[in-house]
């Protein structure tokens, strides 16, 4: 009995879970040092160690799968479950912020003037840049579907092109949103409107950046021939995540930008 | 017993009537809405040169329903920071 008789992957011992946990803990203390004692060193160190952990852990996963062949269909099934559960947890995370928004906006208090938007708040026009942002993300959903189909059909050139378009659209969204943040007449400290607006859209923006990074990694991997036409779960996970980000934006647009104005 | 020796004031002292716009337990909006209705009522009556006596209904309702601190806070703001539309 010198080989395993099951199709699961018994991963070799790895330091990355420990360094990841340590860096996350360091991040909490780093945030406290920044908020209360005006010191950025711990936070910077934690971000560095966290980034290094992520890079090396995922690099090892690519090595184990693409180069060493450990990702059997069984393993891939587990990864699918994992990604779906993670995205579900993210959906619940955003639901909390939508709850907060609706709690405050459905019954605005007298301190706000009994109205939503509160007295003195001038919301962004939903038919200007936010509508453009919506079309950008919807288009990126189309292009990533095109990329996936090209990948499944073995069309390398089209996969690269479509992935690149998706990434460009994602970056365009981020730039547009950053400029909108600059242009608003209200800030995060402007009452409950500012809080709900910037926390919800801010976390969404962070997820767009994460999703774009994931897509860029997929682009690099496609360039270096990692994916095959029927085994490319990394790409599928990125596509699922990207569609999730798009759907969250649609809810944000309809609730906060449109109904909330 | 408490209060049995206090002199009872003469006259009727009804409280705010049931307002079907605010049927539930939370009467904050009832208080606030009557406060908001009082000022424009007075303005309109004065503009038409009529007596402001009918507007006293709103005055009595919000004085009956609202906590005193709210009444003081909302009637004493004179620097334009009152958030409601009046």
Short mmCIF file of C-alpha atoms in Angstrom, two decimals:
data_model
loop_
_atom_site.label_atom_id
_atom_site.label_comp_id
_atom_site.label_asym_id
_atom_site.label_seq_id
_atom_site.Cartn_x
_atom_site.Cartn_y
_atom_site.Cartn_z
CA UNK A 1 0.00 0.00 0.00
CA UNK A 2 2.29 2.74 -1.18
CA UNK A 3 -0.31 4.96 -2.78
CA UNK A 4 -3.54 6.50 -1.56
CA UNK A 5 -6.72 4.64 -2.49
CA UNK A 6 -9.02 7.68 -2.41
CA UNK A 7 -9.34 10.69 -4.68
CA UNK A 8 -8.86 13.42 -2.08
CA UNK A 9 -5.80 15.62 -1.79
CA UNK A 10 -3.84 15.20 1.44
CA UNK A 11 -2.06 18.53 1.46
CA UNK A 12 1.54 18.69 2.68
CA UNK A 13 2.23 20.70 5.83
CA UNK A 14 2.24 24.40 5.05
CA UNK A 15 3.08 27.51 7.07
CA UNK A 16 0.62 29.77 5.30
CA UNK A 17 -2.45 29.19 7.46
CA UNK A 18 -0.39 30.20 10.50
CA UNK A 19 1.14 33.27 8.84
CA UNK A 20 -2.31 34.19 7.56
CA UNK A 21 -3.83 34.00 11.03
CA UNK A 22 -0.93 35.95 12.52
CA UNK A 23 -1.15 38.64 9.87
CA UNK A 24 -4.92 38.95 10.38
CA UNK A 25 -4.42 39.37 14.12
CA UNK A 26 -1.66 41.88 13.46
CA UNK A 27 -4.13 43.72 11.24
CA UNK A 28 -6.57 44.12 14.13
CA UNK A 29 -3.93 45.55 16.42
CA UNK A 30 -2.59 47.60 13.53
CA UNK A 31 -6.00 49.17 13.04
CA UNK A 32 -6.20 50.01 16.73
CA UNK A 33 -2.75 51.59 16.66
CA UNK A 34 -3.81 53.63 13.66
CA UNK A 35 -7.20 54.71 14.99
CA UNK A 36 -6.16 55.52 18.52
CA UNK A 37 -2.42 56.22 18.54
CA UNK A 38 -1.81 57.57 15.04
CA UNK A 39 0.78 54.91 14.17
CA UNK A 40 0.80 53.12 10.83
CA UNK A 41 3.72 50.74 11.28
CA UNK A 42 1.80 47.71 12.59
CA UNK A 43 -0.89 48.09 9.98
CA UNK A 44 1.66 48.34 7.18
CA UNK A 45 3.45 45.26 8.49
CA UNK A 46 0.19 43.33 8.72
CA UNK A 47 -0.85 44.26 5.19
CA UNK A 48 2.54 43.18 3.92
CA UNK A 49 2.48 39.81 5.71
CA UNK A 50 -1.13 39.26 4.66
CA UNK A 51 -0.34 39.92 1.01
CA UNK A 52 2.70 37.66 1.17
CA UNK A 53 0.62 34.88 2.74
CA UNK A 54 -2.06 35.16 0.07
CA UNK A 55 0.49 35.18 -2.72
CA UNK A 56 2.40 32.18 -1.45
CA UNK A 57 -0.62 30.13 -0.41
CA UNK A 58 -2.37 30.52 -3.73
CA UNK A 59 0.91 30.01 -5.59
CA UNK A 60 1.25 26.68 -3.76
CA UNK A 61 -2.31 25.73 -4.73
CA UNK A 62 -1.50 26.42 -8.39
CA UNK A 63 1.64 24.31 -8.03
CA UNK A 64 -0.30 21.44 -6.45
CA UNK A 65 -3.04 21.52 -9.09
CA UNK A 66 -1.69 22.66 -12.44
CA UNK A 67 1.85 21.36 -12.05
CA UNK A 68 1.42 18.31 -9.81
CA UNK A 69 -2.08 17.20 -10.83
CA UNK A 70 -3.58 16.75 -7.36
CA UNK A 71 -6.93 18.34 -8.24
CA UNK A 72 -9.08 15.37 -9.12
CA UNK A 73 -12.77 15.87 -9.93
CA UNK A 74 -13.52 15.10 -6.29
CA UNK A 75 -11.16 17.81 -5.13
CA UNK A 76 -12.64 20.22 -7.62
CA UNK A 77 -16.14 19.46 -6.31
CA UNK A 78 -14.97 20.39 -2.83
CA UNK A 79 -13.51 23.63 -4.14
CA UNK A 80 -16.80 24.42 -5.86
CA UNK A 81 -18.71 23.93 -2.62
CA UNK A 82 -16.16 26.09 -0.87
CA UNK A 83 -16.42 28.96 -3.31
CA UNK A 84 -20.21 28.87 -3.29
CA UNK A 85 -20.30 28.93 0.50
CA UNK A 86 -17.83 31.79 0.57
CA UNK A 87 -19.87 33.84 -1.88
CA UNK A 88 -22.99 33.08 0.20
CA UNK A 89 -21.23 34.40 3.29
CA UNK A 90 -20.33 37.56 1.38
CA UNK A 91 -23.95 37.95 0.30
CA UNK A 92 -24.99 37.80 3.96
CA UNK A 93 -22.30 40.35 4.78
CA UNK A 94 -23.81 42.80 2.32
CA UNK A 95 -27.33 42.01 3.48
CA UNK A 96 -26.35 43.46 6.85
CA UNK A 97 -25.50 46.79 5.28
CA UNK A 98 -28.67 46.78 3.22
CA UNK A 99 -30.61 46.11 6.42
CA UNK A 100 -28.96 49.12 8.03
CA UNK A 101 -29.78 51.28 5.02
CA UNK A 102 -33.44 50.28 4.88
CA UNK A 103 -33.85 50.53 8.65
CA UNK A 104 -32.83 54.17 8.56
CA UNK A 105 -34.36 55.19 5.26
CA UNK A 106 -37.82 53.62 5.53
CA UNK A 107 -38.66 55.53 8.73
CA UNK A 108 -36.49 58.66 8.77
CA UNK A 109 -36.30 60.25 12.22
CA UNK A 110 -37.27 63.84 13.03
CA UNK A 111 -33.57 64.63 13.44
CA UNK A 112 -33.22 64.01 9.69
CA UNK A 113 -36.29 66.14 8.98
CA UNK A 114 -38.55 63.12 8.68
CA UNK A 115 -37.51 62.61 5.07
CA UNK A 116 -35.08 60.57 3.00
CA UNK A 117 -32.70 61.87 1.72
CA UNK A 118 -32.29 63.80 4.96
CA UNK A 119 -32.62 67.58 4.95
CA UNK A 120 -29.47 69.16 3.56
CA UNK A 121 -28.21 66.06 1.75
CA UNK A 122 -27.93 66.37 -2.04
CA UNK A 123 -27.63 62.84 -3.41
CA UNK A 124 -25.88 61.98 -6.66
CA UNK A 125 -28.04 61.94 -9.76
CA UNK A 126 -28.70 58.24 -10.43
CA UNK A 127 -28.97 58.87 -14.16
CA UNK A 128 -25.44 60.21 -14.49
CA UNK A 129 -22.24 58.35 -13.54
CA UNK A 130 -24.01 55.67 -11.44
CA UNK A 131 -25.99 54.61 -14.51
CA UNK A 132 -22.78 54.47 -16.53
CA UNK A 133 -21.27 52.32 -13.78
CA UNK A 134 -24.23 49.97 -14.03
CA UNK A 135 -23.75 49.58 -17.78
CA UNK A 136 -19.99 49.04 -17.32
CA UNK A 137 -20.52 46.18 -14.87
CA UNK A 138 -23.29 44.60 -16.93
CA UNK A 139 -21.05 44.72 -20.01
CA UNK A 140 -18.24 43.11 -18.01
CA UNK A 141 -20.64 40.30 -17.13
CA UNK A 142 -21.20 39.73 -20.83
CA UNK A 143 -17.50 39.80 -21.67
CA UNK A 144 -16.57 37.35 -18.94
CA UNK A 145 -19.23 34.94 -20.24
CA UNK A 146 -17.71 35.31 -23.69
CA UNK A 147 -14.29 34.58 -22.18
CA UNK A 148 -15.60 31.45 -20.49
CA UNK A 149 -17.18 30.11 -23.66
CA UNK A 150 -14.02 30.84 -25.63
CA UNK A 151 -12.01 28.98 -22.99
CA UNK A 152 -14.33 25.98 -23.18
CA UNK A 153 -14.05 25.97 -26.96
CA UNK A 154 -10.27 26.12 -26.81
CA UNK A 155 -10.02 29.54 -28.44
CA UNK A 156 -6.94 30.99 -26.72
CA UNK A 157 -6.93 34.35 -28.48
CA UNK A 158 -10.57 35.13 -27.76
CA UNK A 159 -10.25 34.03 -24.14
CA UNK A 160 -7.39 36.46 -23.64
CA UNK A 161 -9.19 39.27 -25.43
CA UNK A 162 -12.46 38.82 -23.55
CA UNK A 163 -10.70 38.52 -20.19
CA UNK A 164 -8.77 41.68 -20.95
CA UNK A 165 -11.97 43.55 -21.80
CA UNK A 166 -13.52 42.36 -18.53
CA UNK A 167 -10.52 43.56 -16.55
CA UNK A 168 -10.49 46.92 -18.34
CA UNK A 169 -14.18 47.41 -17.60
CA UNK A 170 -13.57 46.54 -13.95
CA UNK A 171 -10.77 49.09 -13.75
CA UNK A 172 -12.94 51.66 -15.50
CA UNK A 173 -15.67 51.11 -12.89
CA UNK A 174 -13.16 51.60 -10.09
CA UNK A 175 -11.87 54.83 -11.61
CA UNK A 176 -15.38 56.18 -12.19
CA UNK A 177 -16.42 55.34 -8.66
CA UNK A 178 -13.29 56.96 -7.25
CA UNK A 179 -14.07 60.15 -9.14
CA UNK A 180 -17.66 60.02 -7.88
CA UNK A 181 -16.38 59.73 -4.32
CA UNK A 182 -14.38 62.86 -4.93
CA UNK A 183 -17.39 64.70 -6.36
CA UNK A 184 -20.00 64.01 -3.67
CA UNK A 185 -21.17 66.99 -1.66
CA UNK A 186 -21.47 64.76 1.43
CA UNK A 187 -18.93 62.67 3.36
CA UNK A 188 -19.04 59.52 5.48
CA UNK A 189 -19.52 61.65 8.58
CA UNK A 190 -22.65 63.35 7.26
CA UNK A 191 -25.16 61.56 9.42
CA UNK A 192 -26.70 58.21 8.75
CA UNK A 193 -26.96 58.96 5.02
CA UNK A 194 -23.22 59.34 4.72
CA UNK A 195 -22.56 56.27 6.84
CA UNK A 196 -24.88 53.93 4.95
CA UNK A 197 -23.84 55.27 1.55
CA UNK A 198 -20.09 55.05 1.97
CA UNK A 199 -19.94 51.83 3.98
CA UNK A 200 -22.14 49.95 1.51
CA UNK A 201 -20.60 51.36 -1.68
CA UNK A 202 -17.14 51.32 -0.12
CA UNK A 203 -17.21 47.61 0.68
CA UNK A 204 -18.61 46.99 -2.78
CA UNK A 205 -15.72 48.92 -4.32
CA UNK A 206 -13.27 46.86 -2.28
CA UNK A 207 -14.88 43.71 -3.65
CA UNK A 208 -14.58 45.06 -7.20
CA UNK A 209 -10.86 45.53 -6.62
CA UNK A 210 -10.55 42.02 -5.19
CA UNK A 211 -12.51 40.61 -8.13
CA UNK A 212 -10.40 42.52 -10.63
CA UNK A 213 -7.24 41.18 -9.01
CA UNK A 214 -8.61 37.63 -9.23
CA UNK A 215 -9.34 38.20 -12.93
CA UNK A 216 -5.84 39.55 -13.54
CA UNK A 217 -4.38 36.41 -11.95
CA UNK A 218 -6.59 34.34 -14.27
CA UNK A 219 -5.32 36.37 -17.20
CA UNK A 220 -1.70 35.65 -16.25
CA UNK A 221 -2.48 31.97 -15.84
CA UNK A 222 -4.21 31.82 -19.21
CA UNK A 223 -1.16 33.50 -20.79
CA UNK A 224 1.05 30.78 -19.34
CA UNK A 225 -1.23 27.94 -20.50
CA UNK A 226 -2.46 26.82 -17.06
CA UNK A 227 -6.09 26.27 -18.08
CA UNK A 228 -7.46 23.49 -20.24
CA UNK A 229 -10.77 23.62 -22.03
CA UNK A 230 -12.48 21.43 -19.46
CA UNK A 231 -10.46 22.03 -16.29
CA UNK A 232 -10.25 25.68 -15.28
CA UNK A 233 -11.89 26.01 -11.90
CA UNK A 234 -9.82 29.05 -10.95
CA UNK A 235 -11.36 30.89 -13.86
CA UNK A 236 -14.87 29.72 -12.97
CA UNK A 237 -14.42 30.82 -9.36
CA UNK A 238 -13.30 34.26 -10.57
CA UNK A 239 -16.30 34.45 -12.90
CA UNK A 240 -18.71 33.51 -10.11
CA UNK A 241 -17.17 36.13 -7.84
CA UNK A 242 -17.34 38.74 -10.58
CA UNK A 243 -21.05 38.04 -11.27
CA UNK A 244 -21.69 38.30 -7.52
CA UNK A 245 -20.01 41.72 -7.44
CA UNK A 246 -22.17 42.80 -10.38
CA UNK A 247 -25.38 41.65 -8.66
CA UNK A 248 -24.47 43.48 -5.46
CA UNK A 249 -23.97 46.65 -7.50
CA UNK A 250 -27.42 46.26 -9.07
CA UNK A 251 -28.97 46.06 -5.61
CA UNK A 252 -26.91 49.05 -4.48
CA UNK A 253 -27.91 51.08 -7.50
CA UNK A 254 -31.61 50.35 -7.16
CA UNK A 255 -31.77 50.79 -3.38
CA UNK A 256 -29.32 53.54 -2.50
CA UNK A 257 -28.80 55.49 -5.69
CA UNK A 258 -32.26 55.31 -7.24
CA UNK A 259 -34.88 54.66 -4.53
CA UNK A 260 -32.78 56.51 -1.94
CA UNK A 261 -32.73 59.74 -3.89
CA UNK B 1 -52.96 57.74 48.63
CA UNK B 2 -50.93 59.71 46.21
CA UNK B 3 -52.46 62.89 44.93
CA UNK B 4 -55.72 62.64 46.86
CA UNK B 5 -54.95 65.88 48.59
CA UNK B 6 -53.96 67.85 45.46
CA UNK B 7 -56.49 70.42 44.32
CA UNK B 8 -58.04 69.22 41.08
CA UNK B 9 -58.06 71.95 38.42
CA UNK B 10 -61.44 72.96 37.06
CA UNK B 11 -62.56 72.27 33.51
CA UNK B 12 -62.10 69.37 31.06
CA UNK B 13 -58.59 68.13 30.24
CA UNK B 14 -58.89 65.75 27.30
CA UNK B 15 -55.75 64.33 25.83
CA UNK B 16 -54.94 63.95 22.11
CA UNK B 17 -57.60 61.93 20.26
CA UNK B 18 -56.89 58.72 18.36
CA UNK B 19 -55.31 59.56 15.02
CA UNK B 20 -55.77 56.69 12.54
CA UNK B 21 -52.71 57.87 10.61
CA UNK B 22 -50.61 56.63 13.53
CA UNK B 23 -52.37 53.53 14.86
CA UNK B 24 -49.44 51.73 16.46
CA UNK B 25 -47.58 52.05 19.72
CA UNK B 26 -44.79 54.28 18.40
CA UNK B 27 -46.30 57.77 18.45
CA UNK B 28 -43.15 59.70 17.58
CA UNK B 29 -44.42 60.54 14.13
CA UNK B 30 -47.78 61.65 15.61
CA UNK B 31 -45.96 64.13 17.85
CA UNK B 32 -43.65 65.32 15.09
CA UNK B 33 -46.34 65.64 12.43
CA UNK B 34 -48.54 67.85 14.60
CA UNK B 35 -45.54 69.98 15.43
CA UNK B 36 -44.87 70.30 11.69
CA UNK B 37 -48.53 71.10 10.99
CA UNK B 38 -48.81 73.85 13.59
CA UNK B 39 -46.44 76.41 12.10
CA UNK B 40 -47.74 76.41 8.47
CA UNK B 41 -51.30 76.48 9.82
CA UNK B 42 -50.57 79.67 11.73
CA UNK B 43 -48.81 81.15 8.71
CA UNK B 44 -51.72 80.37 6.38
CA UNK B 45 -54.34 81.76 8.76
CA UNK B 46 -52.36 84.94 9.31
CA UNK B 47 -51.87 85.35 5.56
CA UNK B 48 -55.62 85.13 5.00
CA UNK B 49 -56.23 87.43 7.94
CA UNK B 50 -58.22 84.84 9.87
CA UNK B 51 -57.98 83.83 13.50
CA UNK B 52 -55.37 81.21 14.36
CA UNK B 53 -57.65 79.55 16.87
CA UNK B 54 -58.21 76.31 14.82
CA UNK B 55 -54.45 75.85 14.78
CA UNK B 56 -54.46 75.53 18.53
CA UNK B 57 -55.56 71.90 18.01
CA UNK B 58 -52.12 71.02 16.63
CA UNK B 59 -50.46 72.99 19.40
CA UNK B 60 -52.33 71.10 22.10
CA UNK B 61 -51.75 67.70 20.47
CA UNK B 62 -48.02 68.04 20.21
CA UNK B 63 -47.76 69.52 23.67
CA UNK B 64 -49.75 66.54 24.97
CA UNK B 65 -47.86 63.85 23.09
CA UNK B 66 -44.28 65.03 22.78
CA UNK B 67 -41.79 64.80 25.63
CA UNK B 68 -41.10 68.27 27.06
CA UNK B 69 -37.44 68.13 26.02
CA UNK B 70 -38.46 67.62 22.39
CA UNK B 71 -40.96 70.48 22.53
CA UNK B 72 -38.31 72.77 23.97
CA UNK B 73 -35.67 71.64 21.48
CA UNK B 74 -37.88 71.98 18.43
CA UNK B 75 -39.59 75.22 19.32
CA UNK B 76 -36.49 77.05 20.41
CA UNK B 77 -34.29 76.50 17.37
CA UNK B 78 -34.03 79.86 15.71
CA UNK B 79 -30.74 79.50 13.83
CA UNK B 80 -32.06 77.67 10.78
CA UNK B 81 -30.90 74.21 11.83
CA UNK B 82 -34.38 72.74 12.21
CA UNK B 83 -34.46 69.80 9.85
CA UNK B 84 -38.17 69.61 9.13
CA UNK B 85 -39.85 71.29 6.18
CA UNK B 86 -41.71 74.30 7.57
#
